mmCIF file of C-alpha atoms in Angstrom:
data_model
loop_
_atom_site.group_PDB
_atom_site.id
_atom_site.type_symbol
_atom_site.label_atom_id
_atom_site.label_comp_id
_atom_site.label_asym_id
_atom_site.label_seq_id
_atom_site.Cartn_x
_atom_site.Cartn_y
_atom_site.Cartn_z
ATOM 1 C CA MET A 1 -36.535 -61.826 49.831
ATOM 2 C CA ASN A 2 -34.086 -59.072 50.729
ATOM 3 C CA ASP A 3 -35.713 -57.919 53.944
ATOM 4 C CA VAL A 4 -33.451 -56.430 56.579
ATOM 5 C CA TYR A 5 -34.172 -56.829 60.269
ATOM 6 C CA PHE A 6 -33.228 -54.628 63.180
ATOM 7 C CA LEU A 7 -33.791 -54.164 66.891
ATOM 8 C CA GLN A 8 -35.120 -50.980 68.484
ATOM 9 C CA VAL A 9 -35.919 -49.654 71.961
ATOM 10 C CA GLU A 10 -39.158 -47.927 72.925
ATOM 11 C CA LEU A 11 -37.264 -45.229 74.812
ATOM 12 C CA LEU A 12 -35.936 -43.867 71.510
ATOM 13 C CA ASN A 13 -39.090 -44.605 69.515
ATOM 14 C CA ASN A 14 -41.109 -42.540 71.975
ATOM 15 C CA ILE A 15 -39.094 -39.401 71.209
ATOM 16 C CA GLY A 16 -39.091 -39.899 67.449
ATOM 17 C CA ILE A 17 -35.509 -41.087 66.952
ATOM 18 C CA ASN A 18 -35.096 -43.237 63.832
ATOM 19 C CA HIS A 19 -32.758 -46.024 64.853
ATOM 20 C CA GLY A 20 -31.854 -49.656 64.435
ATOM 21 C CA TRP A 21 -29.286 -52.268 65.355
ATOM 22 C CA PHE A 22 -29.259 -54.465 62.272
ATOM 23 C CA THR A 23 -28.968 -58.235 62.210
ATOM 24 C CA ARG A 24 -26.735 -60.000 59.720
ATOM 25 C CA TYR A 25 -29.681 -60.869 57.459
ATOM 26 C CA GLY A 26 -30.931 -59.257 54.257
ATOM 27 C CA GLY A 27 -27.681 -58.264 52.556
ATOM 28 C CA VAL A 28 -25.652 -59.352 49.531
ATOM 29 C CA SER A 29 -22.389 -60.509 51.134
ATOM 30 C CA ALA A 30 -21.417 -64.191 51.242
ATOM 31 C CA GLY A 31 -19.529 -66.644 53.426
ATOM 32 C CA LYS A 32 -18.338 -65.343 56.772
ATOM 33 C CA TYR A 33 -19.705 -61.919 55.791
ATOM 34 C CA SER A 34 -23.169 -63.245 55.080
ATOM 35 C CA SER A 35 -25.009 -61.211 54.511
ATOM 36 C CA LEU A 36 -25.532 -57.609 55.749
ATOM 37 C CA ASN A 37 -21.878 -56.805 56.436
ATOM 38 C CA GLY A 38 -21.351 -53.077 56.971
ATOM 39 C CA LYS A 39 -17.555 -52.850 57.093
ATOM 40 C CA LYS A 40 -15.252 -52.158 54.157
ATOM 41 C CA GLY A 41 -11.603 -53.114 53.837
ATOM 42 C CA MET A 42 -11.822 -56.857 54.442
ATOM 43 C CA ASP A 43 -12.314 -59.856 52.130
ATOM 44 C CA ASP A 44 -15.836 -58.702 51.327
ATOM 45 C CA PRO A 45 -15.872 -56.464 48.208
ATOM 46 C CA ASP A 46 -16.547 -52.826 49.052
ATOM 47 C CA ASP A 47 -19.359 -52.790 46.495
ATOM 48 C CA ASN A 48 -21.199 -55.359 48.610
ATOM 49 C CA VAL A 49 -20.786 -53.187 51.689
ATOM 50 C CA ILE A 50 -22.131 -50.122 49.883
ATOM 51 C CA LYS A 51 -25.195 -52.103 48.783
ATOM 52 C CA ASN A 52 -25.698 -53.430 52.305
ATOM 53 C CA ARG A 53 -25.564 -49.967 53.848
ATOM 54 C CA LYS A 54 -28.110 -48.698 51.328
ATOM 55 C CA ARG A 55 -30.405 -51.608 52.152
ATOM 56 C CA ALA A 56 -30.164 -50.762 55.831
ATOM 57 C CA VAL A 57 -31.132 -47.129 55.214
ATOM 58 C CA ARG A 58 -34.051 -48.122 52.997
ATOM 59 C CA GLY A 59 -35.216 -50.632 55.592
ATOM 60 C CA LEU A 60 -35.122 -48.154 58.456
ATOM 61 C CA LEU A 61 -36.385 -45.081 56.633
ATOM 62 C CA LYS A 62 -39.005 -46.746 54.416
ATOM 63 C CA GLY A 63 -37.300 -46.623 51.047
ATOM 64 C CA SER A 64 -35.195 -43.503 51.642
ATOM 65 C CA THR A 65 -32.097 -43.017 49.501
ATOM 66 C CA ARG A 66 -30.393 -40.735 52.036
ATOM 67 C CA GLU A 67 -26.619 -41.114 52.241
ATOM 68 C CA LEU A 68 -24.944 -42.227 55.451
ATOM 69 C CA SER A 69 -22.539 -40.359 57.691
ATOM 70 C CA HIS A 70 -20.393 -43.342 58.624
ATOM 71 C CA ILE A 71 -17.632 -43.268 61.243
ATOM 72 C CA ILE A 72 -14.689 -45.672 61.158
ATOM 73 C CA HIS A 73 -13.281 -46.166 64.631
ATOM 74 C CA ASN A 74 -9.657 -46.139 65.740
ATOM 75 C CA PHE A 75 -10.097 -47.243 69.384
ATOM 76 C CA GLU A 76 -9.497 -43.713 70.642
ATOM 77 C CA ASP A 77 -11.898 -41.217 72.235
ATOM 78 C CA SER A 78 -12.405 -38.828 69.314
ATOM 79 C CA ILE A 79 -15.937 -37.459 68.859
ATOM 80 C CA LEU A 80 -17.131 -35.951 65.587
ATOM 81 C CA THR A 81 -20.011 -33.518 65.067
ATOM 82 C CA ILE A 82 -21.441 -34.364 61.648
ATOM 83 C CA ASN A 83 -23.509 -32.201 59.311
ATOM 84 C CA LYS A 84 -23.016 -33.979 55.993
ATOM 85 C CA ALA A 85 -22.866 -37.424 54.442
ATOM 86 C CA GLY A 86 -19.589 -39.274 53.978
ATOM 87 C CA GLU A 87 -17.091 -41.609 55.626
ATOM 88 C CA PHE A 88 -15.108 -40.209 58.530
ATOM 89 C CA ILE A 89 -12.041 -42.133 59.647
ATOM 90 C CA GLY A 90 -10.647 -42.064 63.166
ATOM 91 C CA TYR A 91 -13.716 -41.438 65.338
ATOM 92 C CA ASP A 92 -15.370 -43.609 67.963
ATOM 93 C CA ALA A 93 -18.423 -41.418 68.514
ATOM 94 C CA SER A 94 -20.527 -39.074 66.422
ATOM 95 C CA ILE A 95 -23.341 -36.604 67.053
ATOM 96 C CA THR A 96 -25.612 -34.517 64.854
ATOM 97 C CA THR A 97 -28.351 -31.915 65.083
ATOM 98 C CA ASN A 98 -29.090 -32.191 61.352
ATOM 99 C CA ASN A 99 -32.239 -34.131 60.464
ATOM 100 C CA LYS A 100 -30.834 -34.926 57.017
ATOM 101 C CA VAL A 101 -27.913 -36.872 58.491
ATOM 102 C CA VAL A 102 -28.090 -40.619 59.178
ATOM 103 C CA LEU A 103 -25.350 -41.599 61.623
ATOM 104 C CA SER A 104 -23.779 -44.999 61.031
ATOM 105 C CA GLN A 105 -21.212 -47.270 62.637
ATOM 106 C CA THR A 106 -20.371 -50.984 62.689
ATOM 107 C CA THR A 107 -19.451 -53.353 65.501
ATOM 108 C CA ALA A 108 -19.127 -57.059 66.253
ATOM 109 C CA ASP A 109 -18.969 -57.479 70.064
ATOM 110 C CA CYS A 110 -18.096 -53.962 71.235
ATOM 111 C CA ALA A 111 -20.809 -51.868 72.838
ATOM 112 C CA THR A 112 -22.873 -49.817 70.408
ATOM 113 C CA LEU A 113 -24.897 -47.022 72.003
ATOM 114 C CA ILE A 114 -27.431 -44.539 70.739
ATOM 115 C CA LEU A 115 -27.795 -41.340 72.771
ATOM 116 C CA ALA A 116 -30.459 -38.699 72.193
ATOM 117 C CA SER A 117 -32.025 -35.631 73.778
ATOM 118 C CA ILE A 118 -35.683 -36.114 74.695
ATOM 119 C CA ASP A 119 -36.665 -33.104 72.603
ATOM 120 C CA GLY A 120 -35.407 -35.053 69.578
ATOM 121 C CA GLY A 121 -32.928 -32.351 68.614
ATOM 122 C CA VAL A 122 -29.647 -34.227 69.047
ATOM 123 C CA VAL A 123 -28.631 -37.829 68.447
ATOM 124 C CA GLY A 124 -25.301 -39.590 68.861
ATOM 125 C CA LEU A 125 -23.603 -42.952 68.360
ATOM 126 C CA VAL A 126 -20.852 -44.406 70.531
ATOM 127 C CA HIS A 127 -18.505 -47.283 69.706
ATOM 128 C CA GLY A 128 -17.646 -48.760 73.089
ATOM 129 C CA SER A 129 -14.610 -51.002 72.769
ATOM 130 C CA TRP A 130 -12.620 -51.840 75.876
ATOM 131 C CA HIS A 131 -10.084 -49.251 74.709
ATOM 132 C CA THR A 132 -12.619 -46.431 74.420
ATOM 133 C CA LEU A 133 -14.526 -47.393 77.557
ATOM 134 C CA ALA A 134 -11.260 -47.266 79.497
ATOM 135 C CA LYS A 135 -10.915 -43.692 78.164
ATOM 136 C CA GLU A 136 -14.501 -42.858 79.252
ATOM 137 C CA ILE A 137 -15.794 -42.288 75.728
ATOM 138 C CA ILE A 138 -19.407 -42.379 76.926
ATOM 139 C CA CYS A 139 -18.917 -39.618 79.492
ATOM 140 C CA LYS A 140 -17.214 -37.465 76.873
ATOM 141 C CA THR A 141 -19.950 -38.028 74.297
ATOM 142 C CA VAL A 142 -22.719 -37.220 76.769
ATOM 143 C CA ALA A 143 -20.915 -33.983 77.635
ATOM 144 C CA LYS A 144 -20.671 -33.140 73.927
ATOM 145 C CA ILE A 145 -24.392 -33.687 73.465
ATOM 146 C CA GLN A 146 -25.148 -31.631 76.572
ATOM 147 C CA SER A 147 -23.323 -28.713 74.971
ATOM 148 C CA ASN A 148 -25.973 -28.793 72.214
ATOM 149 C CA THR A 149 -29.134 -29.127 74.302
ATOM 150 C CA ARG A 150 -30.707 -28.385 77.672
ATOM 151 C CA SER A 151 -32.970 -31.422 77.412
ATOM 152 C CA GLU A 152 -32.551 -34.676 79.274
ATOM 153 C CA ILE A 153 -30.470 -37.317 77.489
ATOM 154 C CA VAL A 154 -31.582 -40.927 77.130
ATOM 155 C CA ALA A 155 -29.637 -43.989 75.999
ATOM 156 C CA GLY A 156 -30.257 -47.214 74.120
ATOM 157 C CA ILE A 157 -27.741 -50.042 74.490
ATOM 158 C CA GLY A 158 -27.461 -52.320 71.472
ATOM 159 C CA PRO A 159 -26.204 -55.892 71.093
ATOM 160 C CA MET A 160 -22.777 -56.449 72.639
ATOM 161 C CA ILE A 161 -20.750 -59.239 74.171
ATOM 162 C CA CYS A 162 -21.773 -60.208 77.702
ATOM 163 C CA ARG A 163 -19.476 -60.719 80.672
ATOM 164 C CA ASP A 164 -19.731 -64.524 80.586
ATOM 165 C CA CYS A 165 -18.442 -64.608 76.993
ATOM 166 C CA TYR A 166 -15.713 -61.975 77.214
ATOM 167 C CA GLU A 167 -12.378 -63.395 78.363
ATOM 168 C CA PHE A 168 -9.360 -61.177 78.892
ATOM 169 C CA GLY A 169 -5.760 -61.937 79.808
ATOM 170 C CA PRO A 170 -4.059 -61.209 83.153
ATOM 171 C CA GLU A 171 -3.300 -57.664 81.955
ATOM 172 C CA ALA A 172 -6.951 -56.869 82.652
ATOM 173 C CA LYS A 173 -5.930 -56.005 86.223
ATOM 174 C CA GLN A 174 -3.841 -53.105 84.922
ATOM 175 C CA ILE A 175 -6.601 -51.817 82.610
ATOM 176 C CA PHE A 176 -9.909 -52.154 84.452
ATOM 177 C CA ASN A 177 -11.217 -51.481 87.936
ATOM 178 C CA SER A 178 -11.658 -54.684 89.912
ATOM 179 C CA GLU A 179 -15.453 -54.253 90.061
ATOM 180 C CA TYR A 180 -15.609 -55.108 86.342
ATOM 181 C CA LEU A 181 -13.514 -58.277 86.617
ATOM 182 C CA GLN A 182 -14.320 -61.871 87.488
ATOM 183 C CA PRO A 183 -11.353 -64.271 87.838
ATOM 184 C CA TYR A 184 -11.564 -67.224 85.454
ATOM 185 C CA ASN A 185 -8.895 -69.878 84.699
ATOM 186 C CA LYS A 186 -5.974 -67.520 85.376
ATOM 187 C CA LYS A 187 -7.695 -64.956 83.181
ATOM 188 C CA PHE A 188 -10.660 -62.666 83.707
ATOM 189 C CA LYS A 189 -14.194 -62.223 82.492
ATOM 190 C CA VAL A 190 -14.758 -58.500 81.839
ATOM 191 C CA ASP A 191 -18.150 -56.844 82.299
ATOM 192 C CA LEU A 192 -18.246 -54.199 79.558
ATOM 193 C CA LYS A 193 -22.017 -53.794 80.016
ATOM 194 C CA LYS A 194 -21.598 -52.692 83.623
ATOM 195 C CA MET A 195 -18.910 -50.268 82.485
ATOM 196 C CA VAL A 196 -21.323 -48.790 79.938
ATOM 197 C CA ILE A 197 -24.148 -48.377 82.436
ATOM 198 C CA ASP A 198 -21.865 -46.905 85.093
ATOM 199 C CA GLN A 199 -20.494 -44.307 82.661
ATOM 200 C CA LEU A 200 -24.018 -43.356 81.613
ATOM 201 C CA ARG A 201 -25.148 -42.891 85.206
ATOM 202 C CA ILE A 202 -22.024 -40.965 86.186
ATOM 203 C CA SER A 203 -22.814 -38.650 83.256
ATOM 204 C CA GLY A 204 -26.343 -38.057 84.534
ATOM 205 C CA VAL A 205 -28.144 -40.377 82.107
ATOM 206 C CA SER A 206 -30.717 -42.308 84.113
ATOM 207 C CA SER A 207 -33.176 -43.297 81.364
ATOM 208 C CA ILE A 208 -31.531 -46.333 79.782
ATOM 209 C CA GLU A 209 -32.998 -49.194 77.755
ATOM 210 C CA ASP A 210 -31.012 -52.282 76.802
ATOM 211 C CA VAL A 211 -31.897 -54.721 74.010
ATOM 212 C CA ASN A 212 -30.155 -57.317 76.208
ATOM 213 C CA VAL A 213 -28.559 -59.337 73.412
ATOM 214 C CA CYS A 214 -25.102 -60.938 73.570
ATOM 215 C CA THR A 215 -23.449 -60.931 70.157
ATOM 216 C CA TYR A 216 -21.375 -64.019 70.938
ATOM 217 C CA GLU A 217 -24.425 -66.053 71.960
ATOM 218 C CA ASP A 218 -26.896 -64.766 69.362
ATOM 219 C CA ASP A 219 -26.090 -65.837 65.799
ATOM 220 C CA ARG A 220 -28.320 -63.106 64.354
ATOM 221 C CA PHE A 221 -25.419 -60.727 64.933
ATOM 222 C CA PHE A 222 -21.809 -60.806 63.802
ATOM 223 C CA SER A 223 -19.259 -61.620 66.502
ATOM 224 C CA ALA A 224 -15.506 -61.298 66.060
ATOM 225 C CA ARG A 225 -14.959 -63.459 69.136
ATOM 226 C CA ARG A 226 -17.118 -66.217 67.683
ATOM 227 C CA ASN A 227 -16.226 -65.981 63.975
ATOM 228 C CA GLY A 228 -12.775 -64.363 63.977
ATOM 229 C CA SER A 229 -11.639 -60.831 63.216
ATOM 230 C CA LEU A 230 -11.985 -61.358 59.443
ATOM 231 C CA SER A 231 -15.756 -61.627 59.514
ATOM 232 C CA GLY A 232 -18.742 -59.315 59.202
ATOM 233 C CA ARG A 233 -19.700 -56.274 61.250
ATOM 234 C CA PHE A 234 -23.298 -55.330 61.939
ATOM 235 C CA ILE A 235 -24.710 -51.894 61.250
ATOM 236 C CA THR A 236 -26.132 -49.366 63.701
ATOM 237 C CA LEU A 237 -28.067 -46.385 62.327
ATOM 238 C CA ALA A 238 -29.618 -43.351 64.018
ATOM 239 C CA SER A 239 -31.145 -40.064 62.880
ATOM 240 C CA ILE A 240 -33.416 -37.352 64.238
#
């Protein structure tokens, strides 16, 4: 069996947004990349990654052979408007109004958000690392989507590391507001989820649905904190 599995939220299903946060199952990769690894450039052959991405698209879009528009993050706050397939390096968020485009990104503990207008005309992905959240990437992406629609924007929050599992060094005090920090053994636990929700609400997004899965705790998803940086990344897809 080569079935792929993914999580969805009703908030996005109800407005016709094709989307999925994919588990690690159903791919061709082996070892610490087993098996639906979506990231190139590591020990996993790129050919495996290409096959895995195609399996994800076919699983979400019922056998479709559409090509992905995949962003490769650089921990900055660059947002790309995409109207064609391909790989785009150096972006931590993407949006499209083209129903032939399938947005794609990979993560393994960072926040992964799907934003969409309720008229179904615009969809976006956000890679929410601590770097990009500190630069308010969500607020900037919402503003970019708002420039393309007058409709209300809704948000789905995918699997990400929870506060209890995310330790940060003492430098956290210089990076994050104190409301996101919990002292712990001379370090801090950092609440990225609260940061995500606060940025959404500040941006005027009040309709939010969370899959409520911690990547570190749930072995269905890749976790760099659990398995090391040289391990798999799970795929997020979205299209209108």
